[in-house]
Amino acid sequence: MNTIIDSVTLDVTDVEAAQSFYAAAFDLGDRLRFRASDAATSGFRGYTLSLVVSQPGDVHALVNAAAAAGATVIKPVSKSLWGVGGTVQAPDGAIWKIATSAKKDTAPPSRSVDEIILLIGADDVVASKTFYTERGIPVAKSFGRSYVQFDTGTSPIGLGLYRHASLAKDAGVPAAGSGSHRLTVNGALGAAVDPDGFAWAPVEVYS
């Protein structure tokens, strides 16, 4: 069986421009793939991608690199009770949250990423949770109808569910949106579509 999530494919209008942006902003290598598409989409696409890093300086480094490469800063880097984070929107429309639970730097800043997490905004968290657990993806943490974190083992990309409106609020954008998610998840489920319309595909298709 493939790793639960090997990579994600973003549908973009200009593949070369997207490759250039992400190389300059985050440099995530083959965890991000791209496919040319002009599928209609508007507003919040129902997901965020999070980059978890080791310290505040790394958050600043990645947000600054993304902004310099052409991203729009939705939430400037700030401190909170849980740590330090900021949110940006890539030129292709994908929303990225960069965060750390650390309060202080312990090393020179870098753009090293500890973890990538795909958070899906679910209309019904329980129904979406059931879809994934019935297909063999175990739950690591669950908070009723609000949030689910799956146990994706050694997968390079983690997976979670959050209520749609709550995820939009956390991202700093209105919850309304329509059309294509412009995202395909490449991994263990093969060809499948979850209750919120997120498509999965076998890794081989994008190799």
XYZ file of N, CA and C in Angstrom:
621
model
N 0.846 -1.200 0.000
C 0.000 0.000 0.000
C 0.880 1.249 0.000
N 0.455 2.245 -0.738
C 1.163 3.513 -0.732
C 1.080 4.147 0.647
N 2.006 5.058 0.936
C 1.888 5.860 2.139
C 0.547 6.590 2.099
N -0.029 6.906 3.257
C -1.386 7.457 3.284
C -1.508 8.694 2.407
N -0.633 9.670 2.594
C -0.578 10.801 1.653
C 0.864 10.977 1.207
N 1.114 10.727 -0.053
C 2.448 10.891 -0.620
C 2.701 12.332 -1.038
N 1.661 12.956 -1.590
C 1.802 14.309 -2.128
C 0.423 14.872 -2.412
N 0.369 16.144 -2.730
C -0.882 16.743 -3.194
C -0.619 17.433 -4.527
N -1.633 17.401 -5.376
C -1.552 18.068 -6.673
C -2.450 19.291 -6.663
N -1.888 20.436 -6.986
C -2.654 21.667 -7.089
C -2.974 21.943 -8.554
N -4.228 22.209 -8.832
C -4.628 22.633 -10.173
C -4.349 24.131 -10.301
N -3.556 24.502 -11.284
C -3.142 25.892 -11.454
C -3.302 26.303 -12.913
N -3.420 27.587 -13.132
C -3.563 28.066 -14.510
C -2.231 28.095 -15.246
N -1.129 28.205 -14.491
C 0.199 28.295 -15.110
C 1.152 27.415 -14.298
N 1.452 26.225 -14.794
C 2.284 25.273 -14.061
C 3.682 25.821 -13.815
N 4.275 26.411 -14.833
C 5.642 26.918 -14.687
C 5.709 28.018 -13.636
N 4.727 28.910 -13.620
C 4.702 29.985 -12.633
C 4.515 29.420 -11.231
N 3.662 28.406 -11.090
C 3.436 27.785 -9.785
C 4.702 27.099 -9.283
N 5.379 26.377 -10.169
C 6.624 25.716 -9.776
C 7.658 26.736 -9.310
N 7.734 27.842 -10.001
C 8.686 28.891 -9.647
C 8.346 29.501 -8.285
N 7.054 29.787 -8.070
C 6.641 30.374 -6.792
C 6.964 29.456 -5.622
N 6.546 28.190 -5.721
C 6.715 27.291 -4.580
C 8.176 26.949 -4.313
N 8.992 26.912 -5.355
C 10.424 26.684 -5.144
C 11.036 27.839 -4.366
N 10.606 29.051 -4.698
C 11.146 30.234 -4.016
C 10.569 30.405 -2.619
N 9.303 30.031 -2.444
C 8.630 30.275 -1.162
C 8.915 29.193 -0.125
N 8.658 27.930 -0.497
C 8.690 26.864 0.497
C 9.652 25.720 0.178
N 9.939 25.504 -1.101
C 10.868 24.456 -1.526
C 10.482 23.091 -0.936
N 9.270 22.625 -1.241
C 8.755 21.372 -0.687
C 9.016 20.164 -1.590
N 9.715 20.383 -2.675
C 10.096 19.279 -3.543
C 8.905 18.544 -4.138
N 9.004 17.199 -4.195
C 7.965 16.426 -4.881
C 6.736 16.165 -4.014
N 6.652 16.794 -2.844
C 5.423 16.695 -2.056
C 4.312 17.543 -2.674
N 4.695 18.471 -3.527
C 3.738 19.308 -4.247
C 3.857 19.019 -5.727
N 2.737 18.724 -6.360
C 2.701 18.512 -7.800
C 1.704 19.494 -8.405
N 1.781 19.677 -9.697
C 0.950 20.693 -10.343
C 0.343 20.150 -11.633
N -0.861 20.635 -11.910
C -1.564 20.231 -13.116
C -2.279 21.460 -13.681
N -2.156 21.664 -14.968
C -2.806 22.814 -15.606
C -4.319 22.630 -15.592
N -5.025 23.669 -15.170
C -6.487 23.608 -15.119
C -7.060 25.003 -15.085
N -8.214 25.146 -15.724
C -8.940 26.414 -15.624
C -10.322 26.164 -15.021
N -10.428 25.115 -14.192
C -11.707 24.780 -13.541
C -12.208 25.967 -12.734
N -13.491 26.239 -12.856
C -14.077 27.375 -12.158
C -13.986 27.196 -10.648
N -13.597 28.244 -9.954
C -13.509 28.232 -8.501
C -13.610 29.661 -7.999
N -14.212 29.820 -6.830
C -14.299 31.163 -6.237
C -14.360 31.048 -4.731
N -13.852 32.056 -4.049
C -13.904 32.081 -2.602
C -13.038 31.016 -1.948
N -13.428 30.632 -0.738
C -12.677 29.647 0.044
C -12.811 28.265 -0.591
N -11.691 27.611 -0.805
C -11.714 26.312 -1.480
C -11.913 25.138 -0.521
N -12.093 25.421 0.752
C -12.441 24.366 1.695
C -11.287 23.628 2.326
N -10.070 24.120 2.163
C -8.930 23.459 2.795
C -7.827 24.476 3.067
N -6.915 24.098 3.953
C -5.663 24.831 4.111
C -4.526 23.820 4.167
N -3.361 24.264 3.806
C -2.149 23.471 3.961
C -1.290 24.164 5.011
N -0.882 23.407 6.024
C -0.096 23.987 7.119
C 1.346 23.499 7.065
N 2.254 24.402 7.302
C 3.659 24.059 7.447
C 4.027 24.254 8.914
N 4.360 23.168 9.588
C 4.739 23.226 10.991
C 6.257 23.296 11.066
N 6.752 24.292 11.776
C 8.198 24.511 11.854
C 8.645 24.527 13.315
N 9.956 24.668 13.535
C 10.519 24.476 14.872
C 10.529 25.711 15.751
N 10.528 26.902 15.148
C 10.696 28.098 15.969
C 10.145 29.326 15.246
N 9.904 30.413 15.997
C 9.332 31.628 15.401
C 10.136 32.195 14.235
N 11.445 32.138 14.316
C 12.266 32.669 13.235
C 12.014 31.970 11.917
N 11.700 30.684 11.984
C 11.414 29.914 10.776
C 10.070 30.332 10.177
N 9.110 30.647 11.055
C 7.819 31.151 10.578
C 8.028 32.438 9.786
N 8.765 33.366 10.380
C 9.046 34.642 9.708
C 9.769 34.413 8.378
N 10.744 33.501 8.374
C 11.532 33.260 7.161
C 10.650 32.752 6.026
N 9.746 31.820 6.332
C 8.890 31.255 5.296
C 7.817 32.231 4.833
N 7.216 32.953 5.764
C 6.208 33.951 5.379
C 6.848 35.047 4.535
N 8.021 35.498 4.940
C 8.712 36.545 4.179
C 9.101 36.047 2.784
N 9.557 34.796 2.698
C 9.939 34.238 1.391
C 8.720 34.119 0.491
N 7.594 33.686 1.062
C 6.365 33.555 0.270
C 5.893 34.912 -0.232
N 5.922 35.910 0.653
C 5.487 37.254 0.265
C 6.391 37.820 -0.828
N 7.695 37.601 -0.688
C 8.645 38.095 -1.686
C 8.435 37.422 -3.040
N 7.944 36.176 -3.016
C 7.733 35.433 -4.253
C 6.382 35.741 -4.893
N 5.532 36.488 -4.172
C 4.260 36.897 -4.768
C 3.007 36.506 -4.010
N 3.148 35.901 -2.821
C 1.979 35.526 -2.025
C 1.356 36.764 -1.378
N 0.084 36.656 -1.044
C -0.624 37.691 -0.296
C -0.663 37.273 1.166
N -0.248 38.166 2.049
C -0.281 37.859 3.482
C -1.707 38.108 3.988
N -2.374 37.048 4.432
C -3.725 37.163 4.978
C -3.669 37.501 6.462
N -2.823 36.793 7.187
C -2.612 37.047 8.616
C -1.116 37.219 8.847
N -0.674 38.428 9.187
C 0.749 38.614 9.483
C 1.184 37.732 10.656
N 2.443 37.429 10.719
C 2.971 36.611 11.805
C 2.690 37.280 13.150
N 2.140 36.516 14.069
C 1.824 37.056 15.397
C 1.917 35.957 16.439
N 2.005 36.375 17.701
C 2.058 35.436 18.823
C 0.648 35.188 19.346
N 0.448 33.993 19.876
C -0.821 33.660 20.532
C -0.514 32.734 21.698
N -1.546 32.277 22.356
C -1.337 31.375 23.492
C -0.679 30.074 23.081
N -0.971 29.626 21.835
C -0.444 28.334 21.400
C 0.911 28.424 20.706
N 1.359 29.621 20.355
C 2.646 29.733 19.679
C 2.731 30.943 18.777
N 3.307 30.755 17.596
C 3.518 31.834 16.638
C 3.108 31.335 15.259
N 2.379 32.169 14.500
C 1.963 31.734 13.172
C 1.548 32.873 12.271
N 1.427 32.569 11.006
C 0.964 33.525 10.004
C 0.339 32.757 8.848
N -0.478 33.432 8.043
C -1.171 32.787 6.933
C -0.983 33.586 5.647
N -0.722 32.865 4.553
C -0.548 33.512 3.256
C -1.386 32.784 2.208
N -1.699 33.502 1.130
C -2.381 32.889 0.001
C -1.465 32.953 -1.212
N -1.190 31.779 -1.780
C -0.314 31.699 -2.946
C -0.990 32.325 -4.158
N -0.231 32.696 -5.182
C -0.831 33.264 -6.395
C -1.864 32.354 -7.048
N -1.742 31.038 -6.854
C -2.713 30.107 -7.433
C -3.994 30.017 -6.612
N -4.021 30.624 -5.417
C -5.215 30.639 -4.588
C -5.166 29.748 -3.370
N -4.211 28.832 -3.298
C -4.091 27.948 -2.142
C -3.703 28.752 -0.905
N -4.288 28.372 0.241
C -4.010 29.063 1.499
C -3.064 28.214 2.338
N -2.008 28.851 2.820
C -0.969 28.190 3.601
C -0.840 28.845 4.971
N -0.815 28.018 6.004
C -0.582 28.507 7.358
C 0.786 28.015 7.816
N 1.612 28.922 8.304
C 2.940 28.565 8.794
C 2.948 28.809 10.292
N 3.311 27.793 11.071
C 3.152 27.929 12.517
C 4.169 27.104 13.296
N 4.360 27.495 14.552
C 5.175 26.748 15.506
C 4.562 26.886 16.890
N 4.742 25.857 17.711
C 4.278 25.947 19.090
C 5.341 26.555 19.998
N 6.561 26.720 19.463
C 7.646 27.302 20.249
C 7.449 28.806 20.405
N 7.878 29.330 21.520
C 7.738 30.764 21.782
C 9.033 31.531 21.521
N 10.173 30.809 21.529
C 11.464 31.467 21.360
C 12.336 30.697 20.375
N 13.241 31.436 19.736
C 14.200 30.815 18.829
C 15.328 30.173 19.627
N 15.781 29.013 19.156
C 16.918 28.339 19.786
C 18.051 28.090 18.792
N 17.871 28.567 17.557
C 18.868 28.392 16.502
C 18.674 29.493 15.470
N 19.636 29.680 14.572
C 19.446 30.660 13.502
C 18.221 30.301 12.674
N 17.484 31.299 12.182
C 16.277 31.034 11.384
C 16.603 30.229 10.131
N 15.669 29.368 9.745
C 15.827 28.593 8.517
C 14.452 28.423 7.877
N 14.416 27.864 6.681
C 13.147 27.580 6.008
C 12.859 26.082 6.038
N 13.406 25.407 7.039
C 13.184 23.980 7.196
C 11.761 23.713 7.716
N 11.079 22.751 7.118
C 9.709 22.411 7.499
C 9.695 21.059 8.197
N 9.102 21.002 9.389
C 9.032 19.758 10.151
C 7.877 18.871 9.689
N 6.771 19.486 9.314
C 5.581 18.715 8.987
C 4.676 19.518 8.055
N 4.046 18.826 7.120
C 3.020 19.410 6.245
C 1.694 18.760 6.615
N 0.661 19.568 6.795
C -0.642 19.016 7.175
C -1.727 19.573 6.257
N -2.508 18.677 5.685
C -3.685 19.063 4.907
C -4.879 19.063 5.847
N -5.508 20.221 6.006
C -6.708 20.345 6.824
C -7.901 20.562 5.908
N -8.853 19.657 5.966
C -10.054 19.744 5.144
C -11.190 20.342 5.960
N -11.869 21.321 5.383
C -13.031 21.922 6.030
C -14.260 21.083 5.720
N -14.729 20.352 6.712
C -15.832 19.410 6.503
C -17.175 20.036 6.840
N -18.153 19.773 6.004
C -19.521 20.200 6.313
C -20.079 19.403 7.487
N -19.723 18.130 7.551
C -20.128 17.253 8.648
C -18.900 16.455 9.058
N -18.242 16.873 10.141
C -16.984 16.259 10.556
C -17.156 14.772 10.847
N -18.262 14.398 11.471
C -18.484 12.998 11.815
C -18.617 12.135 10.568
N -19.367 12.608 9.578
C -19.536 11.844 8.338
C -18.207 11.704 7.593
N -17.444 12.774 7.555
C -16.154 12.717 6.873
C -15.178 11.827 7.626
N -15.204 11.895 8.945
C -14.366 11.015 9.765
C -14.687 9.556 9.471
N -15.967 9.228 9.389
C -16.391 7.864 9.107
C -15.891 7.399 7.742
N -15.971 8.279 6.757
C -15.482 7.947 5.411
C -14.032 7.486 5.475
N -13.195 8.220 6.199
C -11.770 7.897 6.244
C -11.469 6.701 7.132
N -12.120 6.590 8.274
C -11.846 5.446 9.137
C -12.307 4.141 8.498
N -13.413 4.177 7.765
C -13.879 2.969 7.077
C -12.911 2.527 5.988
N -12.058 3.409 5.560
C -11.058 3.089 4.539
C -9.679 2.872 5.143
N -9.647 2.663 6.454
C -8.417 2.214 7.098
C -7.493 3.281 7.626
N -7.919 4.547 7.658
C -7.071 5.602 8.201
C -7.461 5.822 9.669
N -6.585 5.472 10.615
C -6.941 5.568 12.032
C -6.939 7.012 12.547
N -7.676 7.219 13.607
C -7.770 8.534 14.243
C -6.727 8.660 15.352
N -6.025 9.776 15.381
C -5.079 10.057 16.466
C -5.757 10.859 17.573
N -6.529 11.888 17.174
C -7.249 12.725 18.127
C -8.589 13.104 17.517
N -9.605 13.227 18.347
C -10.913 13.615 17.856
C -11.637 14.429 18.910
N -12.217 15.544 18.476
C -12.969 16.411 19.366
C -14.383 16.577 18.820
N -15.193 15.525 19.035
C -16.595 15.546 18.652
C -16.822 15.920 17.207
N -17.691 16.903 17.018
C -18.029 17.355 15.673
C -17.184 18.536 15.212
N -16.093 18.796 15.929
C -15.288 19.985 15.637
C -13.996 19.705 14.886
N -13.264 18.661 15.286
C -11.909 18.482 14.762
C -11.492 17.013 14.840
N -10.782 16.557 13.837
C -10.209 15.210 13.825
C -8.789 15.295 13.291
N -7.882 14.648 13.978
C -6.510 14.500 13.483
C -6.279 13.012 13.246
N -5.925 12.648 12.027
C -5.707 11.251 11.696
C -4.266 10.844 11.981
N -4.080 9.562 12.233
C -2.749 9.004 12.418
C -2.240 8.555 11.056
N -1.398 9.365 10.462
C -0.888 9.052 9.121
C 0.512 8.443 9.168
N 0.932 8.042 10.358
C 2.203 7.344 10.490
C 3.386 8.151 9.991
N 4.162 7.546 9.096
C 5.360 8.209 8.581
C 5.093 8.967 7.274
N 3.834 9.137 6.936
C 3.513 9.878 5.714
C 4.120 11.270 5.751
N 4.602 11.775 4.617
C 5.193 13.116 4.586
C 4.160 14.227 4.761
N 2.877 13.900 4.594
C 1.817 14.895 4.747
C 0.754 14.342 5.687
N 0.420 15.108 6.729
C -0.610 14.709 7.670
C -1.988 15.110 7.173
N -3.028 14.609 7.866
C -4.401 14.847 7.445
C -5.282 15.138 8.652
N -6.122 16.166 8.527
C -7.065 16.493 9.587
C -8.362 17.029 9.021
N -9.398 17.018 9.844
C -10.697 17.586 9.502
C -11.038 18.674 10.498
N -11.660 19.743 10.003
C -12.069 20.869 10.832
C -13.404 21.338 10.271
N -14.277 21.825 11.097
C -15.527 22.351 10.561
C -15.231 23.439 9.536
N -15.967 23.393 8.431
C -15.707 24.296 7.301
C -15.626 25.760 7.735
N -16.638 26.230 8.449
C -16.665 27.637 8.862
C -15.519 27.962 9.807
N -15.180 27.022 10.684
C -14.090 27.246 11.640
C -12.741 27.312 10.936
N -12.567 26.475 9.915
C -11.304 26.489 9.171
C -11.145 27.799 8.411
N -12.230 28.274 7.802
C -12.171 29.555 7.095
C -11.829 30.682 8.056
N -12.443 30.669 9.228
C -12.166 31.698 10.232
C -10.716 31.652 10.665
N -10.197 30.444 10.884
C -8.799 30.291 11.278
C -7.862 30.800 10.192
N -8.273 30.585 8.925
C -7.449 31.042 7.800
C -7.535 32.556 7.600
N -8.620 33.153 8.106
C -8.789 34.596 7.954
C -9.514 35.003 6.696
N -10.370 34.096 6.178
C -11.119 34.397 4.955
C -12.600 34.073 5.167
N -13.507 34.657 4.363
C -14.926 34.295 4.444
C -15.123 32.822 4.103
N -16.127 32.193 4.696
C -16.345 30.763 4.506
C -16.971 30.422 3.154
N -17.602 31.413 2.498
C -18.294 31.140 1.243
C -17.304 30.792 0.132
N -17.711 29.861 -0.711
C -16.892 29.473 -1.851
C -17.658 28.501 -2.722
N -17.262 28.385 -3.968
C -17.942 27.462 -4.869
C -16.981 26.989 -5.948
N -17.396 25.929 -6.643
C -16.579 25.417 -7.730
C -15.544 24.417 -7.266
N -14.504 24.263 -8.047
C -13.482 23.253 -7.818
C -12.625 23.557 -6.590
N -12.243 22.477 -5.854
C -11.264 22.635 -4.773
C -9.878 22.909 -5.350
N -9.674 22.492 -6.581
C -8.373 22.595 -7.253
C -7.270 21.899 -6.463
N -7.611 20.758 -5.916
C -6.673 19.967 -5.122
C -6.979 18.488 -5.306
N -5.943 17.678 -5.518
C -6.080 16.222 -5.522
C -5.083 15.661 -4.523
N -5.541 14.702 -3.710
C -4.687 14.068 -2.711
C -4.168 12.763 -3.301
N -2.863 12.597 -3.332
C -2.251 11.411 -3.938
C -1.798 10.456 -2.833
N -2.445 9.271 -2.771
C -2.058 8.365 -1.703
C -2.842 7.086 -1.640
N -3.001 6.589 -0.405
C -3.428 5.221 -0.157
C -4.849 4.902 -0.596
N -5.724 5.879 -0.671
C -7.111 5.575 -1.004
C -7.327 5.275 -2.477
N -6.310 5.541 -3.303
C -6.499 5.334 -4.737
C -7.491 6.336 -5.281
N -8.348 5.897 -6.200
C -9.354 6.787 -6.784
C -10.579 6.812 -5.878
N -10.825 7.968 -5.267
C -11.956 8.101 -4.341
C -12.302 9.580 -4.222
N -13.520 9.842 -3.768
C -13.958 11.215 -3.499
C -14.631 11.223 -2.130
N -14.186 12.098 -1.243
C -14.731 12.113 0.114
C -16.055 12.893 0.164
N -16.749 12.904 1.303
C -18.059 13.559 1.384
C -18.047 15.055 1.067
N -16.878 15.684 1.167
C -16.778 17.119 0.886
C -16.277 17.399 -0.520
N -16.196 16.341 -1.332
C -15.821 16.518 -2.731
C -14.328 16.550 -3.006
N -13.508 16.183 -2.016
C -12.058 16.165 -2.235
C -11.661 14.851 -2.896
N -10.968 14.972 -4.023
C -10.595 13.807 -4.815
C -9.249 13.241 -4.383
N -9.192 11.913 -4.341
C -7.944 11.179 -4.118
C -7.581 10.443 -5.411
N -6.294 10.231 -5.623
C -5.831 9.507 -6.789
C -4.621 8.678 -6.415
N -4.384 7.568 -7.125
C -3.185 6.766 -6.859
C -1.931 7.569 -7.138
N -0.904 7.315 -6.366
C 0.356 8.049 -6.555
C 0.912 7.832 -7.944
N 0.776 6.620 -8.488
C 1.367 6.291 -9.784
C 0.935 7.244 -10.897
N -0.309 7.731 -10.796
C -0.859 8.578 -11.832
C -0.033 9.853 -11.975
N 0.599 10.277 -10.893
C 1.315 11.557 -10.915
C 2.821 11.379 -10.847
N 3.285 10.148 -10.965
C 4.723 9.894 -10.877
C 5.432 10.324 -12.148
